[in-house]
Coordinates of N, CA and C in Angstrom, one line a residue:
Chain A
X1294 N -3.4 -47.2 -34.2 CA -2.7 -45.7 -34.9 C -2.7 -46.3 -36.4
X1295 N -3.1 -46.1 -37.7 CA -2.4 -46.8 -38.8 C -0.9 -45.5 -39.3
X1296 N -0.2 -46.4 -39.7 CA 0.8 -45.1 -39.8 C 0.9 -44.5 -41.5
X1297 N 1.1 -43.8 -42.0 CA 0.6 -43.1 -43.2 C 2.1 -43.0 -44.4
X1298 N 2.7 -44.0 -45.5 CA 3.5 -43.7 -45.9 C 3.7 -42.2 -46.6
X1299 N 5.2 -41.9 -46.8 CA 5.2 -40.7 -46.7 C 5.1 -40.1 -48.8
X1300 N 4.5 -38.9 -48.9 CA 3.7 -38.9 -50.4 C 5.5 -38.2 -51.4
X1301 N 4.5 -38.7 -52.6 CA 5.7 -38.7 -53.7 C 6.7 -37.7 -53.2
X1302 N 6.4 -36.4 -52.9 CA 7.6 -34.4 -52.0 C 8.2 -35.1 -51.3
X1303 N 7.1 -35.6 -49.8 CA 8.5 -36.0 -48.9 C 9.2 -36.8 -49.5
X1304 N 8.3 -38.4 -49.8 CA 10.1 -39.3 -50.1 C 11.4 -38.5 -50.7
X1305 N 10.5 -38.2 -52.1 CA 12.0 -37.2 -52.3 C 13.0 -36.1 -52.2
X1306 N 11.9 -35.6 -50.7 CA 12.7 -34.7 -49.7 C 14.0 -35.6 -48.5
X1307 N 13.0 -36.7 -48.7 CA 13.7 -37.1 -47.7 C 15.3 -38.0 -48.4
X1308 N 15.0 -38.6 -49.8 CA 15.3 -39.2 -49.5 C 17.5 -38.1 -49.6
X1309 N 16.5 -37.2 -50.5 CA 17.7 -36.2 -50.5 C 18.9 -35.1 -49.5
X1310 N 17.9 -35.7 -48.3 CA 18.3 -35.3 -46.8 C 19.3 -36.1 -46.4
X1311 N 19.1 -37.8 -46.8 CA 19.8 -38.7 -45.7 C 20.4 -39.7 -47.1
X1312 N 22.1 -38.6 -47.4 CA 22.7 -38.5 -48.5 C 23.4 -40.0 -48.6
X1313 N 23.3 -40.6 -47.3 CA 24.3 -41.5 -47.0 C 23.0 -42.9 -47.4
X1314 N 22.4 -42.9 -47.8 CA 21.1 -43.6 -48.0 C 20.4 -43.8 -49.9
X1315 N 20.5 -45.4 -49.7 CA 20.0 -45.9 -50.6 C 18.4 -45.9 -50.9
X1316 N 17.7 -46.2 -52.3 CA 16.2 -46.1 -52.1 C 16.2 -47.7 -53.0
X1317 N 15.6 -48.2 -51.7 CA 15.0 -49.9 -52.4 C 14.4 -50.1 -53.4
X1318 N 13.1 -49.2 -54.3 CA 12.8 -49.0 -55.0 C 11.8 -50.1 -55.0
X1319 N 12.2 -51.3 -55.2 CA 10.9 -52.8 -55.0 C 10.7 -53.0 -53.2
X1320 N 11.5 -52.0 -52.9 CA 10.8 -52.1 -51.2 C 10.4 -51.1 -50.3
X1321 N 10.1 -50.0 -51.6 CA 10.2 -49.2 -50.6 C 10.5 -48.9 -49.4
X1322 N 12.1 -48.7 -49.4 CA 13.1 -48.7 -48.0 C 14.1 -47.7 -48.4
X1323 N 15.0 -48.0 -47.4 CA 16.2 -47.5 -47.4 C 17.3 -48.1 -47.5
X1324 N 18.4 -47.9 -47.5 CA 18.9 -49.2 -46.9 C 20.2 -48.3 -47.6
X1325 N 21.6 -48.4 -46.0 CA 22.6 -47.9 -46.0 C 23.6 -49.1 -45.4
X1326 N 24.4 -49.2 -45.5 CA 25.7 -49.9 -45.7 C 26.7 -49.7 -44.6
X1327 N 26.8 -50.1 -42.6 CA 27.5 -49.6 -41.8 C 28.6 -50.3 -42.1
X1328 N 30.3 -49.9 -42.1 CA 31.8 -50.7 -41.7 C 32.1 -49.9 -40.5
X1329 N 32.5 -50.5 -40.0 CA 33.4 -50.3 -38.1 C 34.7 -51.7 -39.1
X1330 N 35.6 -50.9 -38.2 CA 36.6 -51.3 -37.0 C 36.5 -52.7 -36.9
X1331 N 35.5 -53.5 -36.7 CA 36.2 -54.7 -35.4 C 34.6 -55.2 -35.0
X1332 N 34.6 -56.4 -35.0 CA 33.1 -57.1 -34.9 C 32.5 -56.2 -33.2
X1333 N 33.8 -56.1 -32.5 CA 33.1 -55.6 -31.6 C 32.3 -53.9 -31.3
X1334 N 32.1 -53.7 -32.5 CA 32.4 -52.1 -32.9 C 31.9 -52.1 -33.6
X1335 N 31.1 -53.1 -34.3 CA 29.9 -52.9 -35.1 C 28.7 -53.7 -33.7
X1336 N 28.9 -54.2 -33.0 CA 28.0 -54.7 -32.1 C 27.6 -53.9 -31.1
X1337 N 28.8 -53.2 -31.2 CA 28.4 -51.7 -30.2 C 27.4 -50.9 -30.5
X1338 N 27.8 -51.0 -32.5 CA 26.7 -49.9 -32.9 C 25.0 -50.5 -32.6
X1339 N 24.9 -51.8 -33.5 CA 23.8 -52.7 -33.9 C 22.8 -52.7 -32.2
X1340 N 23.9 -52.2 -30.3 CA 23.3 -52.3 -30.2 C 22.5 -51.2 -29.3
X1341 N 23.5 -49.6 -29.7 CA 22.9 -48.6 -29.4 C 21.6 -48.4 -30.2
X1342 N 21.9 -48.9 -31.3 CA 20.4 -49.4 -32.4 C 19.1 -49.8 -32.2
X1343 N 19.7 -51.3 -31.1 CA 18.3 -51.9 -30.7 C 17.7 -51.4 -29.2
X1344 N 18.5 -50.2 -29.6 CA 17.8 -49.6 -27.9 C 17.2 -48.2 -28.4
X1345 N 17.4 -47.7 -29.0 CA 16.6 -47.1 -29.9 C 15.7 -47.3 -31.1
X1346 N 16.1 -48.4 -31.6 CA 14.5 -49.5 -31.9 C 13.8 -49.3 -31.3
X1347 N 14.1 -50.1 -29.5 CA 12.6 -50.2 -29.1 C 12.1 -48.8 -28.4
X1348 N 12.5 -47.9 -28.2 CA 11.9 -46.6 -27.8 C 11.3 -46.3 -29.2
X1349 N 11.9 -46.1 -30.2 CA 11.1 -45.4 -31.2 C 10.1 -47.0 -31.2
X1350 N 10.4 -47.4 -31.3 CA 8.8 -48.9 -31.4 C 9.0 -48.7 -33.0
X1351 N 10.7 -49.2 -33.1 CA 10.3 -49.1 -34.6 C 12.0 -50.4 -35.4
X1352 N 11.8 -51.1 -35.7 CA 12.8 -52.0 -36.0 C 13.5 -51.9 -37.6
X1353 N 15.4 -52.2 -37.3 CA 15.5 -52.3 -38.8 C 15.6 -53.8 -39.1
X1354 N 15.3 -53.8 -41.1 CA 15.3 -55.7 -41.2 C 17.6 -54.9 -41.2
X1355 N 18.2 -56.1 -40.3 CA 19.8 -56.0 -41.0 C 20.5 -57.5 -40.7
X1356 N 21.5 -57.3 -41.3 CA 22.3 -58.3 -41.4 C 23.9 -58.0 -41.2
X1357 N 24.5 -58.8 -40.2 CA 25.7 -57.9 -39.7 C 26.5 -59.0 -40.1
X1358 N 28.1 -58.8 -40.9 CA 29.4 -60.0 -40.8 C 30.3 -59.1 -40.2
X1359 N 31.0 -59.9 -39.3 CA 31.8 -59.1 -38.9 C 31.7 -57.7 -38.3
X1360 N 32.3 -57.1 -39.4 CA 33.1 -55.8 -39.1 C 31.5 -54.5 -39.9
X1361 N 30.8 -55.8 -40.4 CA 30.2 -54.5 -41.9 C 28.0 -55.3 -40.8
X1362 N 27.5 -54.1 -41.1 CA 26.0 -54.2 -41.2 C 25.5 -53.1 -41.8
X1363 N 24.5 -54.7 -42.5 CA 22.8 -53.3 -43.8 C 22.1 -53.6 -43.2
X1364 N 21.4 -51.9 -43.4 CA 20.2 -52.1 -42.5 C 19.3 -51.6 -44.1
X1365 N 18.2 -52.5 -43.5 CA 17.0 -51.8 -44.7 C 16.0 -51.0 -43.5
X1366 N 15.7 -50.3 -43.6 CA 14.5 -48.7 -43.2 C 13.0 -49.3 -44.1
X1367 N 11.5 -49.8 -43.5 CA 10.7 -49.7 -44.2 C 9.6 -49.9 -43.2
X1368 N 8.6 -49.1 -43.0 CA 7.5 -49.7 -42.5 C 6.3 -50.6 -42.6
X1369 N 6.4 -51.5 -41.9 CA 5.5 -52.6 -42.7 C 3.8 -51.9 -42.7
X1370 N 3.7 -51.8 -41.4 CA 2.4 -50.5 -41.3 C 2.1 -50.2 -42.3
X1371 N 2.9 -49.6 -42.9 CA 2.0 -47.9 -44.2 C 2.4 -48.5 -45.6
X1372 N 2.8 -50.0 -45.5 CA 3.5 -50.8 -46.7 C 4.8 -49.6 -47.8
X1373 N 5.4 -49.1 -46.7 CA 6.3 -48.6 -47.4 C 7.9 -47.5 -46.1
X1374 N 8.0 -46.6 -47.3 CA 8.7 -45.1 -46.5 C 8.0 -45.0 -45.6
X1375 N 7.9 -44.1 -44.4 CA 7.0 -43.3 -43.9 C 8.4 -42.4 -43.2
X1376 N 8.0 -41.3 -42.1 CA 8.0 -41.0 -40.9 C 9.2 -41.6 -40.0
X1377 N 9.2 -43.1 -40.1 CA 9.6 -43.3 -39.0 C 10.6 -44.0 -39.6
X1378 N 10.8 -44.4 -41.0 CA 12.0 -44.5 -41.4 C 13.1 -43.9 -41.5
X1379 N 12.8 -42.5 -41.6 CA 13.0 -41.0 -41.6 C 14.0 -40.9 -40.6
X1380 N 13.0 -40.5 -39.5 CA 13.4 -40.6 -37.8 C 14.7 -41.8 -37.5
X1381 N 14.5 -43.2 -37.9 CA 15.3 -43.5 -37.5 C 17.1 -43.7 -38.5
X1382 N 16.4 -43.1 -39.5 CA 17.4 -43.4 -40.2 C 18.4 -42.2 -40.3
X1383 N 18.0 -41.2 -39.3 CA 17.9 -39.7 -38.9 C 19.8 -40.2 -37.8
X1384 N 18.9 -41.0 -36.9 CA 19.1 -41.7 -35.3 C 20.4 -42.1 -35.7
X1385 N 20.6 -43.1 -36.7 CA 21.9 -43.9 -37.2 C 22.4 -43.8 -37.3
X1386 N 22.1 -42.3 -38.3 CA 23.4 -42.0 -38.7 C 24.4 -41.4 -37.6
X1387 N 23.2 -40.6 -36.7 CA 23.6 -39.8 -35.5 C 24.7 -40.0 -34.3
X1388 N 25.0 -41.9 -35.2 CA 25.5 -42.9 -34.0 C 27.2 -42.9 -34.4
X1389 N 27.2 -42.8 -35.6 CA 28.1 -43.0 -36.3 C 28.4 -41.6 -37.3
X1390 N 28.4 -40.2 -37.1 CA 28.7 -39.2 -38.0 C 29.4 -38.4 -37.3
Chain B
X873 N 47.9 -69.7 -37.7 CA 47.4 -71.3 -37.1 C 46.1 -71.7 -38.3
X874 N 46.1 -72.1 -39.5 CA 45.0 -72.8 -39.6 C 44.5 -73.5 -39.8
X875 N 42.5 -73.1 -39.7 CA 41.6 -74.0 -39.2 C 41.3 -75.2 -40.6
X876 N 41.6 -76.2 -40.3 CA 41.1 -77.3 -41.1 C 39.6 -77.9 -41.6
X877 N 39.1 -77.8 -42.6 CA 38.2 -77.6 -43.1 C 37.1 -79.1 -41.9
X878 N 36.1 -79.8 -41.9 CA 35.5 -80.9 -41.7 C 36.0 -82.0 -43.1
X879 N 36.2 -82.5 -42.1 CA 36.3 -84.0 -43.8 C 34.7 -84.9 -43.6
X880 N 35.2 -85.6 -44.4 CA 33.8 -85.9 -45.0 C 32.6 -86.9 -44.2
X881 N 33.5 -87.8 -42.7 CA 32.9 -88.5 -42.2 C 32.6 -87.3 -41.1
X882 N 33.5 -86.8 -40.9 CA 33.9 -85.5 -39.6 C 31.9 -84.7 -39.8
X883 N 32.2 -84.4 -41.1 CA 30.5 -83.2 -41.4 C 29.9 -84.4 -41.5
X884 N 29.2 -85.2 -41.6 CA 28.4 -86.5 -41.3 C 28.1 -86.4 -39.9
X885 N 28.4 -86.3 -39.5 CA 28.5 -87.0 -37.2 C 27.8 -84.8 -37.6
X886 N 28.3 -84.4 -37.9 CA 28.2 -83.6 -37.2 C 26.4 -83.1 -37.3
X887 N 26.4 -82.4 -39.1 CA 25.5 -82.3 -39.6 C 23.9 -83.6 -38.9
X888 N 24.3 -84.9 -38.4 CA 23.7 -85.8 -37.7 C 22.9 -85.4 -36.5
X889 N 24.4 -84.7 -35.4 CA 24.0 -83.8 -34.5 C 23.1 -83.2 -33.9
X890 N 23.0 -81.9 -35.3 CA 22.6 -80.9 -34.5 C 21.1 -80.5 -35.8
X891 N 21.0 -81.7 -34.8 CA 19.6 -81.3 -35.8 C 18.2 -80.4 -36.4
X892 N 19.0 -79.6 -35.7 CA 18.3 -78.0 -36.1 C 18.1 -77.2 -37.0
X893 N 19.8 -77.4 -37.3 CA 20.6 -77.2 -38.9 C 20.5 -77.7 -40.0
X894 N 19.8 -77.2 -40.7 CA 20.3 -77.5 -42.1 C 21.7 -77.1 -42.9
X895 N 22.1 -78.0 -43.6 CA 23.1 -78.0 -44.4 C 23.0 -77.1 -45.9
X896 N 23.7 -75.9 -45.7 CA 23.8 -75.1 -46.4 C 25.4 -75.5 -48.0
X897 N 25.0 -76.7 -48.8 CA 26.0 -77.2 -50.0 C 26.4 -76.3 -50.5
X898 N 26.1 -74.7 -50.8 CA 26.7 -73.8 -51.9 C 27.5 -72.8 -50.9
X899 N 27.5 -72.9 -49.8 CA 27.9 -71.6 -48.7 C 28.9 -72.9 -48.1
X900 N 28.9 -74.4 -47.6 CA 30.2 -75.4 -47.0 C 28.7 -74.6 -45.7
X901 N 28.2 -74.6 -45.4 CA 27.7 -73.8 -43.8 C 26.5 -74.8 -43.5
X902 N 26.1 -74.0 -42.1 CA 25.1 -75.0 -41.5 C 24.2 -73.2 -41.3
X903 N 23.1 -73.8 -41.2 CA 22.0 -72.6 -41.3 C 21.2 -72.6 -40.2
X904 N 20.3 -71.8 -39.6 CA 19.8 -72.2 -38.5 C 18.4 -70.8 -38.1
X905 N 17.1 -71.4 -38.2 CA 17.0 -69.8 -37.9 C 15.6 -69.8 -36.9
X906 N 16.3 -69.1 -35.9 CA 15.1 -68.8 -34.9 C 14.4 -67.8 -34.3
X907 N 13.2 -68.2 -33.4 CA 12.5 -67.5 -33.3 C 12.0 -66.8 -32.0
X908 N 11.5 -65.8 -31.0 CA 11.4 -65.1 -30.3 C 10.1 -64.6 -30.5
X909 N 10.0 -64.5 -29.1 CA 8.3 -63.8 -28.3 C 8.1 -62.3 -29.1
X910 N 9.8 -62.0 -29.5 CA 9.6 -60.1 -30.1 C 11.1 -59.7 -30.1
X911 N 11.7 -58.7 -30.2 CA 12.5 -58.2 -30.7 C 13.0 -58.2 -29.4
X912 N 13.1 -57.7 -28.9 CA 14.0 -57.8 -27.1 C 14.6 -59.0 -26.7
X913 N 13.7 -60.2 -27.5 CA 14.8 -61.3 -26.7 C 15.3 -61.5 -27.7
X914 N 15.0 -61.9 -29.1 CA 16.0 -61.9 -30.3 C 16.6 -60.3 -30.3
X915 N 17.0 -59.9 -29.9 CA 18.7 -58.9 -29.8 C 19.0 -59.1 -28.4
X916 N 17.9 -59.8 -27.1 CA 19.2 -59.9 -25.8 C 20.1 -61.1 -26.5
X917 N 19.4 -62.8 -26.5 CA 20.0 -63.5 -28.1 C 20.7 -63.7 -28.0
X918 N 20.9 -62.6 -29.4 CA 22.0 -61.4 -30.3 C 22.9 -61.3 -29.5
X919 N 22.7 -61.1 -28.2 CA 24.3 -60.0 -27.4 C 24.3 -61.2 -26.3
X920 N 24.0 -62.0 -26.3 CA 24.7 -63.7 -25.9 C 25.5 -64.3 -27.0
X921 N 24.7 -64.0 -28.3 CA 25.8 -64.7 -29.4 C 26.9 -63.7 -29.9
X922 N 27.3 -62.6 -29.2 CA 27.6 -62.2 -29.5 C 28.5 -61.9 -28.2
X923 N 29.0 -61.9 -27.3 CA 30.0 -62.1 -26.0 C 29.9 -63.7 -26.2
X924 N 29.9 -64.7 -27.2 CA 30.7 -65.7 -27.1 C 30.7 -65.9 -28.2
X925 N 31.5 -64.7 -29.2 CA 31.5 -65.4 -30.4 C 32.8 -64.6 -30.5
X926 N 32.8 -63.9 -29.7 CA 33.9 -62.8 -29.2 C 35.5 -63.9 -28.3
X927 N 34.2 -64.2 -27.5 CA 35.0 -65.5 -26.7 C 35.8 -66.3 -27.8
X928 N 34.7 -67.1 -28.7 CA 34.9 -68.5 -29.2 C 36.4 -67.8 -30.4
X929 N 36.6 -66.2 -30.9 CA 37.0 -65.6 -32.4 C 36.3 -66.1 -33.0
X930 N 34.8 -66.9 -33.3 CA 34.5 -67.0 -34.6 C 32.8 -66.2 -34.5
X931 N 32.4 -65.7 -35.9 CA 31.8 -64.9 -35.9 C 30.6 -65.0 -37.0
X932 N 29.2 -65.4 -36.5 CA 28.1 -65.8 -37.1 C 28.1 -64.8 -38.2
X933 N 27.8 -65.5 -39.7 CA 27.3 -64.0 -40.5 C 25.7 -64.4 -40.2
X934 N 24.2 -63.8 -39.7 CA 23.6 -63.5 -39.4 C 22.5 -62.2 -39.8
X935 N 21.5 -62.8 -39.6 CA 20.3 -61.4 -40.4 C 19.2 -61.3 -39.0
X936 N 18.6 -60.1 -38.8 CA 17.7 -60.5 -38.0 C 16.3 -59.4 -38.5
X937 N 15.5 -60.1 -37.9 CA 14.3 -59.4 -38.8 C 12.8 -59.2 -37.6
X938 N 13.1 -58.4 -37.0 CA 11.9 -58.2 -35.2 C 12.5 -59.5 -34.5
X939 N 10.9 -60.1 -34.5 CA 11.6 -61.6 -33.6 C 12.5 -62.9 -34.0
X940 N 12.3 -62.5 -35.6 CA 13.7 -63.8 -36.3 C 15.3 -63.7 -36.9
X941 N 15.9 -64.7 -35.9 CA 17.2 -64.0 -36.0 C 17.2 -64.9 -36.8
X942 N 18.6 -65.1 -38.6 CA 18.5 -66.3 -39.4 C 19.9 -66.1 -38.8
X943 N 20.1 -66.8 -38.8 CA 22.3 -67.6 -38.5 C 22.8 -68.6 -40.1
X944 N 24.2 -68.1 -40.3 CA 25.2 -68.6 -40.8 C 26.2 -68.8 -40.5
X945 N 26.5 -70.1 -40.4 CA 28.1 -70.3 -39.9 C 28.5 -71.4 -40.5
X946 N 30.1 -70.6 -40.9 CA 30.9 -70.8 -41.8 C 32.7 -70.6 -41.8
X947 N 33.5 -71.5 -41.9 CA 34.5 -71.4 -41.1 C 35.5 -70.3 -42.6
X948 N 35.5 -69.1 -43.0 CA 36.5 -68.7 -44.0 C 37.7 -69.3 -43.9
X949 N 38.7 -69.2 -42.8 CA 40.0 -69.8 -43.1 C 40.2 -70.8 -43.4
X950 N 38.9 -71.7 -43.5 CA 38.9 -72.9 -43.9 C 38.1 -73.4 -45.4
X951 N 37.8 -72.4 -45.4 CA 36.9 -72.2 -46.8 C 35.8 -73.0 -46.9
X952 N 35.5 -73.2 -45.4 CA 34.1 -74.2 -45.2 C 33.9 -74.7 -44.2
X953 N 32.7 -75.2 -43.9 CA 32.5 -75.9 -42.5 C 33.6 -76.8 -41.4
X954 N 34.0 -76.2 -40.2 CA 34.9 -76.8 -39.6 C 34.7 -77.2 -38.3
X955 N 35.0 -77.6 -36.9 CA 34.6 -77.6 -36.1 C 34.2 -76.4 -34.9
X956 N 34.7 -75.4 -35.4 CA 34.9 -74.1 -34.8 C 32.9 -73.9 -35.5
X957 N 32.4 -74.3 -36.6 CA 31.3 -73.8 -37.1 C 30.1 -74.5 -35.6
X958 N 30.5 -76.0 -35.3 CA 30.0 -77.1 -34.5 C 29.8 -77.1 -33.6
X959 N 30.8 -76.1 -32.5 CA 31.0 -75.6 -31.5 C 30.0 -74.4 -31.6
X960 N 30.2 -73.7 -32.7 CA 29.4 -72.4 -32.0 C 28.0 -72.4 -32.6
X961 N 27.0 -74.1 -32.9 CA 26.0 -73.7 -33.2 C 25.6 -74.2 -32.1
X962 N 26.7 -75.6 -31.1 CA 26.4 -76.0 -29.8 C 25.5 -74.8 -28.4
X963 N 26.7 -74.6 -28.9 CA 26.0 -72.8 -27.7 C 24.6 -72.9 -28.1
X964 N 25.4 -72.3 -29.5 CA 23.6 -71.4 -29.9 C 22.1 -71.8 -28.8
X965 N 23.1 -73.3 -29.8 CA 21.8 -74.0 -29.5 C 21.5 -73.9 -27.4
X966 N 22.3 -74.1 -27.5 CA 22.6 -73.8 -25.9 C 21.7 -72.7 -24.6
X967 N 22.2 -72.0 -25.8 CA 21.1 -70.7 -25.2 C 19.4 -70.7 -25.3
X968 N 19.2 -71.7 -26.2 CA 17.7 -72.0 -26.4 C 16.5 -73.1 -26.3
X969 N 17.2 -73.5 -26.0 CA 17.1 -75.1 -25.7 C 16.9 -75.6 -24.8

């Protein structure tokens, strides 16, 4: 099953809705930095996201330094942003907001 | 308690012993890429390292993409490589080798 990238209109709508996320034009991706009280809280968040990622079969590119988690979402199979990224971003937001 | 950076001799000895690790001169850090069968295995490794990191009170800078985990170890309080990085590198190696 191939995954279609978002079209222009869908992308604009998604970026408008995901107001905590930035658009990375070079990667056709969205990025967000999450900051927590300490490493334990940051890694707790990562663990919850890891479970989501396996369930949704969609995995972030991410890095962690102490209390900070930098996330980039894009869909390799689609060659750019897809609904999977929008869904995952919303699910990640729901864990912290 | 301040942490001393490794001196030249200690650094050379450590780098010689940690043969899976590369030296990042710009950061005075060591780096290693760990590769696993899939995301689940990679994140399982990260979870074990997270527990070690809390126990050792020393945390990696790291990123993950699917089955790959890139790790950088340095000691901010020491302004570069310290025995804490060498200990953590050895403990990470012990989880996979």
